[in-house]
GROMACS .gro file of C-alpha atoms in nm:
model
  512
    1UNK     CA    1   5.470  10.149  -4.325
    2UNK     CA    2   5.713  10.421  -4.437
    3UNK     CA    3   6.014  10.512  -4.229
    4UNK     CA    4   5.858  10.852  -4.147
    5UNK     CA    5   5.530  10.695  -4.040
    6UNK     CA    6   5.715  10.440  -3.826
    7UNK     CA    7   5.915  10.717  -3.660
    8UNK     CA    8   5.596  10.913  -3.578
    9UNK     CA    9   5.425  10.607  -3.437
   10UNK     CA   10   5.727  10.525  -3.224
   11UNK     CA   11   5.737  10.884  -3.092
   12UNK     CA   12   5.371  10.869  -2.992
   13UNK     CA   13   5.423  10.537  -2.812
   14UNK     CA   14   5.723  10.678  -2.624
   15UNK     CA   15   5.524  10.989  -2.520
   16UNK     CA   16   5.236  10.772  -2.400
   17UNK     CA   17   5.473  10.561  -2.194
   18UNK     CA   18   5.640  10.866  -2.038
   19UNK     CA   19   5.315  11.039  -1.944
   20UNK     CA   20   5.154  10.730  -1.796
   21UNK     CA   21   5.475  10.655  -1.607
   22UNK     CA   22   5.461  11.007  -1.465
   23UNK     CA   23   5.095  10.957  -1.372
   24UNK     CA   24   5.178  10.646  -1.178
   25UNK     CA   25   5.500  10.758  -1.015
   26UNK     CA   26   5.446  11.123  -0.925
   27UNK     CA   27   5.299  11.213  -0.591
   28UNK     CA   28   4.957  11.381  -0.605
   29UNK     CA   29   4.984  11.755  -0.666
   30UNK     CA   30   4.882  11.963  -0.368
   31UNK     CA   31   4.719  12.302  -0.397
   32UNK     CA   32   4.890  12.563  -0.183
   33UNK     CA   33   4.693  12.799   0.033
   34UNK     CA   34   4.377  12.782   0.236
   35UNK     CA   35   4.135  12.606   0.003
   36UNK     CA   36   3.854  12.606   0.256
   37UNK     CA   37   3.814  12.982   0.219
   38UNK     CA   38   3.653  12.964  -0.126
   39UNK     CA   39   3.379  12.788  -0.314
   40UNK     CA   40   3.473  12.552  -0.591
   41UNK     CA   41   3.325  12.655  -0.920
   42UNK     CA   42   3.331  12.547  -1.280
   43UNK     CA   43   3.446  12.769  -1.562
   44UNK     CA   44   3.262  12.805  -1.889
   45UNK     CA   45   3.317  12.668  -2.234
   46UNK     CA   46   3.506  12.873  -2.492
   47UNK     CA   47   3.541  12.856  -2.855
   48UNK     CA   48   3.589  12.877  -3.183
   49UNK     CA   49   3.392  12.595  -3.332
   50UNK     CA   50   3.672  12.536  -3.445
   51UNK     CA   51   3.752  12.740  -3.257
   52UNK     CA   52   3.435  12.650  -3.073
   53UNK     CA   53   3.285  12.757  -2.756
   54UNK     CA   54   3.449  12.493  -2.556
   55UNK     CA   55   3.803  12.598  -2.555
   56UNK     CA   56   3.800  12.884  -2.310
   57UNK     CA   57   3.708  12.693  -2.001
   58UNK     CA   58   3.802  12.458  -1.733
   59UNK     CA   59   3.569  12.163  -1.708
   60UNK     CA   60   3.269  12.191  -1.480
   61UNK     CA   61   3.367  11.846  -1.364
   62UNK     CA   62   3.672  11.993  -1.194
   63UNK     CA   63   3.449  12.201  -0.973
   64UNK     CA   64   3.274  11.888  -0.861
   65UNK     CA   65   3.611  11.733  -0.783
   66UNK     CA   66   3.680  12.000  -0.523
   67UNK     CA   67   3.337  12.040  -0.369
   68UNK     CA   68   3.393  11.761  -0.119
   69UNK     CA   69   3.702  11.926   0.028
   70UNK     CA   70   3.624  12.297  -0.017
   71UNK     CA   71   3.322  12.432   0.171
   72UNK     CA   72   3.145  12.725   0.010
   73UNK     CA   73   3.180  13.073   0.154
   74UNK     CA   74   3.017  13.407   0.088
   75UNK     CA   75   3.327  13.545  -0.082
   76UNK     CA   76   3.539  13.337  -0.319
   77UNK     CA   77   3.904  13.354  -0.220
   78UNK     CA   78   4.125  13.201  -0.491
   79UNK     CA   79   4.473  13.101  -0.382
   80UNK     CA   80   4.801  13.119  -0.566
   81UNK     CA   81   4.765  12.772  -0.710
   82UNK     CA   82   4.392  12.741  -0.743
   83UNK     CA   83   4.174  12.910  -0.998
   84UNK     CA   84   3.805  12.962  -0.945
   85UNK     CA   85   3.752  12.678  -1.191
   86UNK     CA   86   3.840  12.432  -0.915
   87UNK     CA   87   4.179  12.345  -1.062
   88UNK     CA   88   4.530  12.482  -0.997
   89UNK     CA   89   4.653  12.773  -1.208
   90UNK     CA   90   4.994  12.924  -1.272
   91UNK     CA   91   4.930  13.252  -1.093
   92UNK     CA   92   4.699  13.381  -0.817
   93UNK     CA   93   4.368  13.541  -0.910
   94UNK     CA   94   4.211  13.851  -0.760
   95UNK     CA   95   4.063  13.780  -0.419
   96UNK     CA   96   3.806  14.056  -0.471
   97UNK     CA   97   3.500  13.909  -0.642
   98UNK     CA   98   3.439  14.242  -0.817
   99UNK     CA   99   3.716  14.173  -1.071
  100UNK     CA  100   3.802  13.870  -1.280
  101UNK     CA  101   4.128  13.823  -1.468
  102UNK     CA  102   4.254  13.487  -1.593
  103UNK     CA  103   4.390  13.325  -1.905
  104UNK     CA  104   4.436  13.000  -2.089
  105UNK     CA  105   4.664  12.863  -2.358
  106UNK     CA  106   4.584  12.544  -2.548
  107UNK     CA  107   4.824  12.378  -2.793
  108UNK     CA  108   4.711  12.067  -2.980
  109UNK     CA  109   4.927  11.861  -3.217
  110UNK     CA  110   4.765  11.583  -3.420
  111UNK     CA  111   4.875  11.339  -3.687
  112UNK     CA  112   4.717  11.069  -3.895
  113UNK     CA  113   4.895  10.805  -4.106
  114UNK     CA  114   4.799  10.730  -4.465
  115UNK     CA  115   4.464  10.556  -4.504
  116UNK     CA  116   4.274  10.378  -4.780
  117UNK     CA  117   4.109  10.611  -5.036
  118UNK     CA  118   4.031  10.508  -5.396
  119UNK     CA  119   3.920  10.863  -5.480
  120UNK     CA  120   3.892  11.211  -5.329
  121UNK     CA  121   3.720  11.544  -5.387
  122UNK     CA  122   3.806  11.904  -5.308
  123UNK     CA  123   3.659  11.872  -4.956
  124UNK     CA  124   3.809  11.532  -4.874
  125UNK     CA  125   4.045  11.472  -4.586
  126UNK     CA  126   4.377  11.393  -4.751
  127UNK     CA  127   4.457  11.022  -4.744
  128UNK     CA  128   4.829  11.097  -4.723
  129UNK     CA  129   4.991  11.109  -4.380
  130UNK     CA  130   4.985  11.459  -4.236
  131UNK     CA  131   5.021  11.645  -3.910
  132UNK     CA  132   4.918  11.986  -3.781
  133UNK     CA  133   4.932  12.196  -3.466
  134UNK     CA  134   4.681  12.454  -3.343
  135UNK     CA  135   4.688  12.710  -3.065
  136UNK     CA  136   4.426  12.913  -2.882
  137UNK     CA  137   4.515  13.190  -2.637
  138UNK     CA  138   4.235  13.343  -2.429
  139UNK     CA  139   4.226  13.632  -2.182
  140UNK     CA  140   3.916  13.639  -1.958
  141UNK     CA  141   3.821  13.968  -1.792
  142UNK     CA  142   3.517  14.074  -1.594
  143UNK     CA  143   3.396  14.362  -1.381
  144UNK     CA  144   3.106  14.335  -1.135
  145UNK     CA  145   2.940  14.676  -1.145
  146UNK     CA  146   2.671  14.621  -0.880
  147UNK     CA  147   2.536  14.333  -0.675
  148UNK     CA  148   2.317  14.238  -0.973
  149UNK     CA  149   2.506  14.342  -1.287
  150UNK     CA  150   2.844  14.280  -1.445
  151UNK     CA  151   3.035  14.331  -1.770
  152UNK     CA  152   3.236  14.045  -1.922
  153UNK     CA  153   3.496  14.071  -2.199
  154UNK     CA  154   3.725  13.803  -2.342
  155UNK     CA  155   4.007  13.847  -2.593
  156UNK     CA  156   4.124  13.554  -2.805
  157UNK     CA  157   4.402  13.476  -3.049
  158UNK     CA  158   4.416  13.163  -3.261
  159UNK     CA  159   4.678  13.019  -3.492
  160UNK     CA  160   4.815  12.708  -3.651
  161UNK     CA  161   4.611  12.460  -3.850
  162UNK     CA  162   4.411  12.142  -3.826
  163UNK     CA  163   4.487  11.833  -4.032
  164UNK     CA  164   4.327  11.881  -4.372
  165UNK     CA  165   4.220  12.235  -4.271
  166UNK     CA  166   3.914  12.085  -4.098
  167UNK     CA  167   3.768  11.937  -4.419
  168UNK     CA  168   3.645  11.585  -4.489
  169UNK     CA  169   3.504  11.486  -4.150
  170UNK     CA  170   3.167  11.570  -3.996
  171UNK     CA  171   3.311  11.495  -3.653
  172UNK     CA  172   3.641  11.674  -3.701
  173UNK     CA  173   3.937  11.583  -3.483
  174UNK     CA  174   4.014  11.918  -3.317
  175UNK     CA  175   3.755  12.154  -3.171
  176UNK     CA  176   4.011  12.435  -3.148
  177UNK     CA  177   4.058  12.462  -3.525
  178UNK     CA  178   3.913  12.757  -3.715
  179UNK     CA  179   3.750  12.621  -4.028
  180UNK     CA  180   3.858  12.915  -4.246
  181UNK     CA  181   4.241  12.928  -4.265
  182UNK     CA  182   4.227  13.268  -4.443
  183UNK     CA  183   4.092  13.449  -4.135
  184UNK     CA  184   4.309  13.713  -3.975
  185UNK     CA  185   4.546  13.590  -3.705
  186UNK     CA  186   4.516  13.915  -3.509
  187UNK     CA  187   4.360  13.903  -3.159
  188UNK     CA  188   3.986  13.965  -3.153
  189UNK     CA  189   3.705  14.020  -2.904
  190UNK     CA  190   3.554  13.676  -2.856
  191UNK     CA  191   3.291  13.773  -2.598
  192UNK     CA  192   3.155  14.104  -2.479
  193UNK     CA  193   2.835  14.074  -2.278
  194UNK     CA  194   2.622  14.239  -2.015
  195UNK     CA  195   2.498  14.005  -1.739
  196UNK     CA  196   2.202  14.110  -1.523
  197UNK     CA  197   2.040  13.929  -1.228
  198UNK     CA  198   1.674  13.983  -1.131
  199UNK     CA  199   1.586  13.834  -0.794
  200UNK     CA  200   1.251  13.657  -0.754
  201UNK     CA  201   1.288  13.556  -0.390
  202UNK     CA  202   1.473  13.613  -0.065
  203UNK     CA  203   1.658  13.284  -0.044
  204UNK     CA  204   2.019  13.303  -0.161
  205UNK     CA  205   2.272  13.039  -0.257
  206UNK     CA  206   2.644  13.022  -0.321
  207UNK     CA  207   2.731  13.056  -0.691
  208UNK     CA  208   2.871  12.714  -0.780
  209UNK     CA  209   2.917  12.840  -1.137
  210UNK     CA  210   3.145  13.130  -1.043
  211UNK     CA  211   3.402  13.192  -1.316
  212UNK     CA  212   3.468  13.411  -1.619
  213UNK     CA  213   3.099  13.405  -1.717
  214UNK     CA  214   2.956  13.481  -1.372
  215UNK     CA  215   3.151  13.672  -1.107
  216UNK     CA  216   2.885  13.680  -0.833
  217UNK     CA  217   2.975  13.493  -0.515
  218UNK     CA  218   2.607  13.460  -0.420
  219UNK     CA  219   2.290  13.447  -0.625
  220UNK     CA  220   1.917  13.442  -0.549
  221UNK     CA  221   1.799  13.081  -0.561
  222UNK     CA  222   1.494  13.183  -0.764
  223UNK     CA  223   1.594  13.435  -1.027
  224UNK     CA  224   1.606  13.552  -1.387
  225UNK     CA  225   1.943  13.600  -1.557
  226UNK     CA  226   1.972  13.818  -1.867
  227UNK     CA  227   2.271  13.825  -2.098
  228UNK     CA  228   2.314  14.052  -2.398
  229UNK     CA  229   2.605  14.095  -2.637
  230UNK     CA  230   2.862  13.883  -2.816
  231UNK     CA  231   2.886  13.525  -2.693
  232UNK     CA  232   2.898  13.162  -2.795
  233UNK     CA  233   2.569  12.978  -2.752
  234UNK     CA  234   2.747  12.658  -2.648
  235UNK     CA  235   2.890  12.844  -2.349
  236UNK     CA  236   2.539  12.802  -2.206
  237UNK     CA  237   2.348  12.545  -2.416
  238UNK     CA  238   2.426  12.174  -2.445
  239UNK     CA  239   2.682  12.182  -2.162
  240UNK     CA  240   2.796  11.854  -2.012
  241UNK     CA  241   3.020  11.811  -1.711
  242UNK     CA  242   3.200  11.513  -1.861
  243UNK     CA  243   3.222  11.604  -2.229
  244UNK     CA  244   3.227  11.970  -2.325
  245UNK     CA  245   3.580  12.107  -2.300
  246UNK     CA  246   3.868  12.079  -2.548
  247UNK     CA  247   4.114  12.215  -2.292
  248UNK     CA  248   4.104  11.925  -2.048
  249UNK     CA  249   3.867  11.668  -2.199
  250UNK     CA  250   3.776  11.540  -2.546
  251UNK     CA  251   3.875  11.708  -2.874
  252UNK     CA  252   3.626  11.587  -3.135
  253UNK     CA  253   3.361  11.833  -3.254
  254UNK     CA  254   3.076  11.586  -3.214
  255UNK     CA  255   3.188  11.456  -2.874
  256UNK     CA  256   3.220  11.797  -2.706
  257UNK     CA  257   2.903  11.928  -2.875
  258UNK     CA  258   2.582  11.787  -3.016
  259UNK     CA  259   2.666  11.754  -3.385
  260UNK     CA  260   2.303  11.796  -3.493
  261UNK     CA  261   2.275  12.127  -3.303
  262UNK     CA  262   2.342  12.371  -3.589
  263UNK     CA  263   2.381  12.656  -3.343
  264UNK     CA  264   2.396  13.015  -3.465
  265UNK     CA  265   2.756  13.129  -3.498
  266UNK     CA  266   3.009  13.287  -3.727
  267UNK     CA  267   3.314  13.096  -3.849
  268UNK     CA  268   3.486  13.133  -3.513
  269UNK     CA  269   3.179  13.012  -3.322
  270UNK     CA  270   3.045  13.341  -3.185
  271UNK     CA  271   2.731  13.543  -3.241
  272UNK     CA  272   2.542  13.840  -3.102
  273UNK     CA  273   2.251  13.727  -2.890
  274UNK     CA  274   2.010  13.804  -2.609
  275UNK     CA  275   1.959  13.524  -2.358
  276UNK     CA  276   1.719  13.483  -2.066
  277UNK     CA  277   1.748  13.211  -1.801
  278UNK     CA  278   1.482  13.133  -1.543
  279UNK     CA  279   1.616  12.950  -1.235
  280UNK     CA  280   1.312  12.812  -1.055
  281UNK     CA  281   1.540  12.641  -0.803
  282UNK     CA  282   1.861  12.440  -0.817
  283UNK     CA  283   1.676  12.152  -0.985
  284UNK     CA  284   1.496  12.332  -1.271
  285UNK     CA  285   1.639  12.585  -1.518
  286UNK     CA  286   1.483  12.710  -1.842
  287UNK     CA  287   1.688  12.917  -2.089
  288UNK     CA  288   1.604  13.094  -2.415
  289UNK     CA  289   1.829  13.278  -2.662
  290UNK     CA  290   1.761  13.480  -2.975
  291UNK     CA  291   2.078  13.501  -3.187
  292UNK     CA  292   2.207  13.629  -3.520
  293UNK     CA  293   2.280  13.386  -3.804
  294UNK     CA  294   2.567  13.415  -4.055
  295UNK     CA  295   2.494  13.564  -4.397
  296UNK     CA  296   2.631  13.254  -4.573
  297UNK     CA  297   2.706  12.902  -4.453
  298UNK     CA  298   3.009  12.905  -4.223
  299UNK     CA  299   3.048  13.278  -4.286
  300UNK     CA  300   3.233  13.525  -4.068
  301UNK     CA  301   2.974  13.802  -4.119
  302UNK     CA  302   2.644  13.793  -3.930
  303UNK     CA  303   2.309  13.905  -4.071
  304UNK     CA  304   2.168  14.186  -3.855
  305UNK     CA  305   1.823  14.178  -4.022
  306UNK     CA  306   1.617  13.980  -3.770
  307UNK     CA  307   1.324  13.972  -4.006
  308UNK     CA  308   1.533  13.775  -4.252
  309UNK     CA  309   1.772  13.570  -4.037
  310UNK     CA  310   1.777  13.468  -3.671
  311UNK     CA  311   1.786  13.167  -3.441
  312UNK     CA  312   1.565  13.071  -3.147
  313UNK     CA  313   1.710  12.830  -2.890
  314UNK     CA  314   1.533  12.677  -2.589
  315UNK     CA  315   1.675  12.439  -2.328
  316UNK     CA  316   1.521  12.284  -2.017
  317UNK     CA  317   1.770  12.160  -1.755
  318UNK     CA  318   1.654  11.915  -1.487
  319UNK     CA  319   1.860  11.791  -1.192
  320UNK     CA  320   1.763  11.508  -0.957
  321UNK     CA  321   1.932  11.260  -0.725
  322UNK     CA  322   1.903  10.921  -0.891
  323UNK     CA  323   2.157  10.636  -0.878
  324UNK     CA  324   2.314  10.598  -0.532
  325UNK     CA  325   2.182  10.946  -0.447
  326UNK     CA  326   2.416  11.097  -0.707
  327UNK     CA  327   2.273  11.400  -0.886
  328UNK     CA  328   2.194  11.328  -1.249
  329UNK     CA  329   2.132  11.598  -1.509
  330UNK     CA  330   1.904  11.592  -1.813
  331UNK     CA  331   1.901  11.874  -2.070
  332UNK     CA  332   1.634  11.894  -2.341
  333UNK     CA  333   1.711  12.126  -2.631
  334UNK     CA  334   1.532  12.260  -2.938
  335UNK     CA  335   1.636  12.519  -3.195
  336UNK     CA  336   1.483  12.692  -3.498
  337UNK     CA  337   1.711  12.869  -3.748
  338UNK     CA  338   1.593  13.121  -4.006
  339UNK     CA  339   1.851  13.199  -4.276
  340UNK     CA  340   1.932  13.207  -4.646
  341UNK     CA  341   1.967  12.828  -4.660
  342UNK     CA  342   1.950  12.606  -4.965
  343UNK     CA  343   1.741  12.290  -4.996
  344UNK     CA  344   1.916  11.958  -5.073
  345UNK     CA  345   1.619  11.816  -5.267
  346UNK     CA  346   1.593  12.129  -5.483
  347UNK     CA  347   1.967  12.125  -5.553
  348UNK     CA  348   1.949  11.759  -5.661
  349UNK     CA  349   1.644  11.817  -5.881
  350UNK     CA  350   1.807  12.116  -6.050
  351UNK     CA  351   2.114  11.907  -6.130
  352UNK     CA  352   1.908  11.616  -6.267
  353UNK     CA  353   1.715  11.863  -6.482
  354UNK     CA  354   2.041  11.996  -6.626
  355UNK     CA  355   2.009  12.339  -6.468
  356UNK     CA  356   2.343  12.316  -6.286
  357UNK     CA  357   2.662  12.124  -6.381
  358UNK     CA  358   2.677  11.973  -6.032
  359UNK     CA  359   2.435  11.982  -5.739
  360UNK     CA  360   2.485  12.329  -5.593
  361UNK     CA  361   2.324  12.409  -5.260
  362UNK     CA  362   2.387  12.784  -5.297
  363UNK     CA  363   2.222  12.812  -5.643
  364UNK     CA  364   1.900  12.975  -5.528
  365UNK     CA  365   1.761  13.327  -5.495
  366UNK     CA  366   1.785  13.511  -5.165
  367UNK     CA  367   1.528  13.352  -4.938
  368UNK     CA  368   1.450  13.276  -4.575
  369UNK     CA  369   1.432  12.906  -4.497
  370UNK     CA  370   1.368  12.735  -4.165
  371UNK     CA  371   1.578  12.457  -4.014
  372UNK     CA  372   1.482  12.304  -3.681
  373UNK     CA  373   1.607  12.029  -3.455
  374UNK     CA  374   1.604  11.867  -3.112
  375UNK     CA  375   1.864  11.738  -2.869
  376UNK     CA  376   1.897  11.557  -2.538
  377UNK     CA  377   2.198  11.549  -2.312
  378UNK     CA  378   2.250  11.358  -1.987
  379UNK     CA  379   2.520  11.305  -1.727
  380UNK     CA  380   2.511  11.065  -1.435
  381UNK     CA  381   2.779  11.015  -1.168
  382UNK     CA  382   2.789  10.654  -1.048
  383UNK     CA  383   3.011  10.727  -0.748
  384UNK     CA  384   3.255  10.992  -0.632
  385UNK     CA  385   3.503  10.944  -0.917
  386UNK     CA  386   3.328  10.783  -1.215
  387UNK     CA  387   3.037  10.887  -1.436
  388UNK     CA  388   2.863  10.827  -1.767
  389UNK     CA  389   2.721  11.073  -2.017
  390UNK     CA  390   2.556  11.086  -2.355
  391UNK     CA  391   2.383  11.294  -2.620
  392UNK     CA  392   2.121  11.246  -2.887
  393UNK     CA  393   2.043  11.494  -3.162
  394UNK     CA  394   1.830  11.528  -3.474
  395UNK     CA  395   1.752  11.802  -3.723
  396UNK     CA  396   1.523  11.794  -4.024
  397UNK     CA  397   1.810  11.752  -4.273
  398UNK     CA  398   1.613  11.908  -4.557
  399UNK     CA  399   1.801  12.238  -4.554
  400UNK     CA  400   2.176  12.278  -4.572
  401UNK     CA  401   2.404  12.247  -4.272
  402UNK     CA  402   2.476  12.613  -4.211
  403UNK     CA  403   2.674  12.703  -3.902
  404UNK     CA  404   2.835  12.414  -3.711
  405UNK     CA  405   2.895  12.089  -3.896
  406UNK     CA  406   2.732  11.852  -4.148
  407UNK     CA  407   2.538  11.625  -3.913
  408UNK     CA  408   2.162  11.562  -3.927
  409UNK     CA  409   2.147  11.293  -3.659
  410UNK     CA  410   2.382  11.188  -3.382
  411UNK     CA  411   2.401  10.950  -3.084
  412UNK     CA  412   2.677  10.949  -2.824
  413UNK     CA  413   2.774  10.757  -2.511
  414UNK     CA  414   3.080  10.799  -2.293
  415UNK     CA  415   3.249  10.747  -1.959
  416UNK     CA  416   3.465  10.980  -1.753
  417UNK     CA  417   3.682  10.929  -1.444
  418UNK     CA  418   3.881  11.156  -1.217
  419UNK     CA  419   4.222  11.066  -1.083
  420UNK     CA  420   4.135  11.075  -0.714
  421UNK     CA  421   4.078  10.700  -0.743
  422UNK     CA  422   4.451  10.644  -0.805
  423UNK     CA  423   4.582  10.936  -0.600
  424UNK     CA  424   4.593  11.194  -0.883
  425UNK     CA  425   4.329  11.449  -0.785
  426UNK     CA  426   4.347  11.666  -1.096
  427UNK     CA  427   4.405  11.395  -1.357
  428UNK     CA  428   4.114  11.288  -1.572
  429UNK     CA  429   4.049  11.017  -1.829
  430UNK     CA  430   3.763  10.964  -2.073
  431UNK     CA  431   3.630  10.733  -2.342
  432UNK     CA  432   3.346  10.816  -2.584
  433UNK     CA  433   3.172  10.671  -2.888
  434UNK     CA  434   2.961  10.879  -3.128
  435UNK     CA  435   2.775  10.784  -3.444
  436UNK     CA  436   2.676  11.060  -3.689
  437UNK     CA  437   2.442  11.045  -3.989
  438UNK     CA  438   2.280  11.263  -4.255
  439UNK     CA  439   1.937  11.269  -4.425
  440UNK     CA  440   1.861  11.084  -4.751
  441UNK     CA  441   1.850  11.408  -4.949
  442UNK     CA  442   2.184  11.514  -4.799
  443UNK     CA  443   2.328  11.171  -4.891
  444UNK     CA  444   2.210  11.197  -5.252
  445UNK     CA  445   2.344  11.551  -5.281
  446UNK     CA  446   2.696  11.437  -5.183
  447UNK     CA  447   2.673  11.116  -5.389
  448UNK     CA  448   2.601  11.315  -5.707
  449UNK     CA  449   2.909  11.533  -5.654
  450UNK     CA  450   2.771  11.817  -5.443
  451UNK     CA  451   2.982  12.001  -5.186
  452UNK     CA  452   2.895  12.135  -4.843
  453UNK     CA  453   3.112  12.376  -4.646
  454UNK     CA  454   3.293  12.075  -4.492
  455UNK     CA  455   3.221  11.762  -4.696
  456UNK     CA  456   3.245  11.651  -5.058
  457UNK     CA  457   3.442  11.351  -5.187
  458UNK     CA  458   3.298  11.386  -5.536
  459UNK     CA  459   3.090  11.070  -5.483
  460UNK     CA  460   2.958  10.879  -5.184
  461UNK     CA  461   2.907  10.519  -5.075
  462UNK     CA  462   2.708  10.610  -4.765
  463UNK     CA  463   2.763  10.475  -4.417
  464UNK     CA  464   2.734  10.640  -4.078
  465UNK     CA  465   3.047  10.814  -3.954
  466UNK     CA  466   3.147  10.630  -3.634
  467UNK     CA  467   3.403  10.777  -3.395
  468UNK     CA  468   3.583  10.649  -3.085
  469UNK     CA  469   3.787  10.891  -2.876
  470UNK     CA  470   3.996  10.839  -2.563
  471UNK     CA  471   4.218  11.075  -2.366
  472UNK     CA  472   4.422  11.104  -2.048
  473UNK     CA  473   4.496  11.449  -1.901
  474UNK     CA  474   4.780  11.467  -1.652
  475UNK     CA  475   4.837  11.742  -1.395
  476UNK     CA  476   5.212  11.802  -1.382
  477UNK     CA  477   5.263  12.129  -1.193
  478UNK     CA  478   5.047  12.426  -1.099
  479UNK     CA  479   4.848  12.512  -1.414
  480UNK     CA  480   5.025  12.281  -1.659
  481UNK     CA  481   4.816  11.995  -1.801
  482UNK     CA  482   4.960  11.779  -2.081
  483UNK     CA  483   4.733  11.518  -2.235
  484UNK     CA  484   4.746  11.227  -2.476
  485UNK     CA  485   4.452  11.146  -2.699
  486UNK     CA  486   4.349  10.893  -2.960
  487UNK     CA  487   4.068  10.899  -3.217
  488UNK     CA  488   3.945  10.634  -3.458
  489UNK     CA  489   3.707  10.741  -3.736
  490UNK     CA  490   3.530  10.480  -3.948
  491UNK     CA  491   3.369  10.598  -4.275
  492UNK     CA  492   3.514  10.953  -4.272
  493UNK     CA  493   3.271  11.199  -4.429
  494UNK     CA  494   3.004  10.921  -4.433
  495UNK     CA  495   3.199  10.740  -4.706
  496UNK     CA  496   3.232  10.363  -4.679
  497UNK     CA  497   3.498  10.366  -4.954
  498UNK     CA  498   3.747  10.571  -4.749
  499UNK     CA  499   3.926  10.519  -4.420
  500UNK     CA  500   3.940  10.432  -4.143
  501UNK     CA  501   4.134  10.726  -4.000
  502UNK     CA  502   4.352  10.687  -3.691
  503UNK     CA  503   4.463  11.010  -3.520
  504UNK     CA  504   4.675  11.031  -3.204
  505UNK     CA  505   4.715  11.372  -3.039
  506UNK     CA  506   4.933  11.555  -2.790
  507UNK     CA  507   4.791  11.853  -2.603
  508UNK     CA  508   4.955  12.108  -2.373
  509UNK     CA  509   4.715  12.319  -2.170
  510UNK     CA  510   4.811  12.606  -1.940
  511UNK     CA  511   4.580  12.773  -1.685
  512UNK     CA  512   4.678  13.126  -1.583
   0.00000   0.00000   0.00000
């Protein structure tokens, strides 16, 4: 090991020791103010996929943490140290539920030592030791116009880099990283949407999801919700209380999201969409979204011609008390994408016939192809502080990975615990394992020297990409949450000849 690598490893070990010492020795942080005057509520996911829709939110798990001690009320009354996401923040929020104003800052530093690599291509993760730091700054705003309508607008700024500029791994290490380093660093409108409620009954319930994406303190129990505008689909689809948020939870792309869900999005993870949710009751929710697809794979520009390119997304969410009367959640997802996508088999055949110098997925006339897939997502608390979760996903793998990442099949299992067990109410710790794979045509395409928008080592000795991730998030003071993380990636980019990759991380998250 080089002197530089040894020094980095030693620094990580020292940081781990300091943070875990703090976790064990500090007294539990107390939230100032009258917490009983408000309802605990989760905040949504944010984005970009890389930055993806997970980065702008506090975990929905944190709302569940507070529900035992904070009875719901008709009007949410945030206190100076408690955001409506159920966790402490730096500054007080508006007590009036007509207005929402909050912010977040997420800084992630990662490093990996040198790893084995007999060869590399233009899309390979560099085998030399490297480090990188990313940042995401988000301002959430909202205005409730009537008792049934509201306008939501979020501004975001991103900067820094990911190791290897987010190339070479299907399950990349940092969800906050924008995959195109040439994008402008200027602030941009991440979300701008109209939210409308249509009541279907007289019974009303407290809004346990109150936050930047829903300002209402109360909602009809049976209702239709309509959203229209710019959004990230994974703010609403494929959510998971235990694994969905790069601010306070896991960092890997295919742990926080279903890797096989090639959801419609531009490079930053946003799209223009119309979404309808039907809430039959608190146990059954059905949602549908029609969204714009990018003009090219991983492109920043969206195709506004719905006859040529679009995405349909459907998810059924079921909730039921199961183990020890703890409420489990099952989400069943399907999507159909229509876009100018290439076909892996055609690209391989054209290369073998001598029509192209290498397999080229984009070497085809303008066309509309269809890519479809399915996903399942579950979460199950086992007691008041510990739970398990998992995902499964599959897409047809015939057409090119187009919007999220190069995964055609995925399986995930994980555990999550909150710090109340050891007297640290707002601490959290998690461990997850995910295994990603690609179709046979996709394998052959990469093996013959083809390149996707993320992967391409020039050749391929195929094996599934297996990932283990662990983290510990510590609540230090008010809205300051440092965290240590560790990821182990075997067969990076599905290549048995390269790796494994070991990547520790240090994250600083601020809630405002």
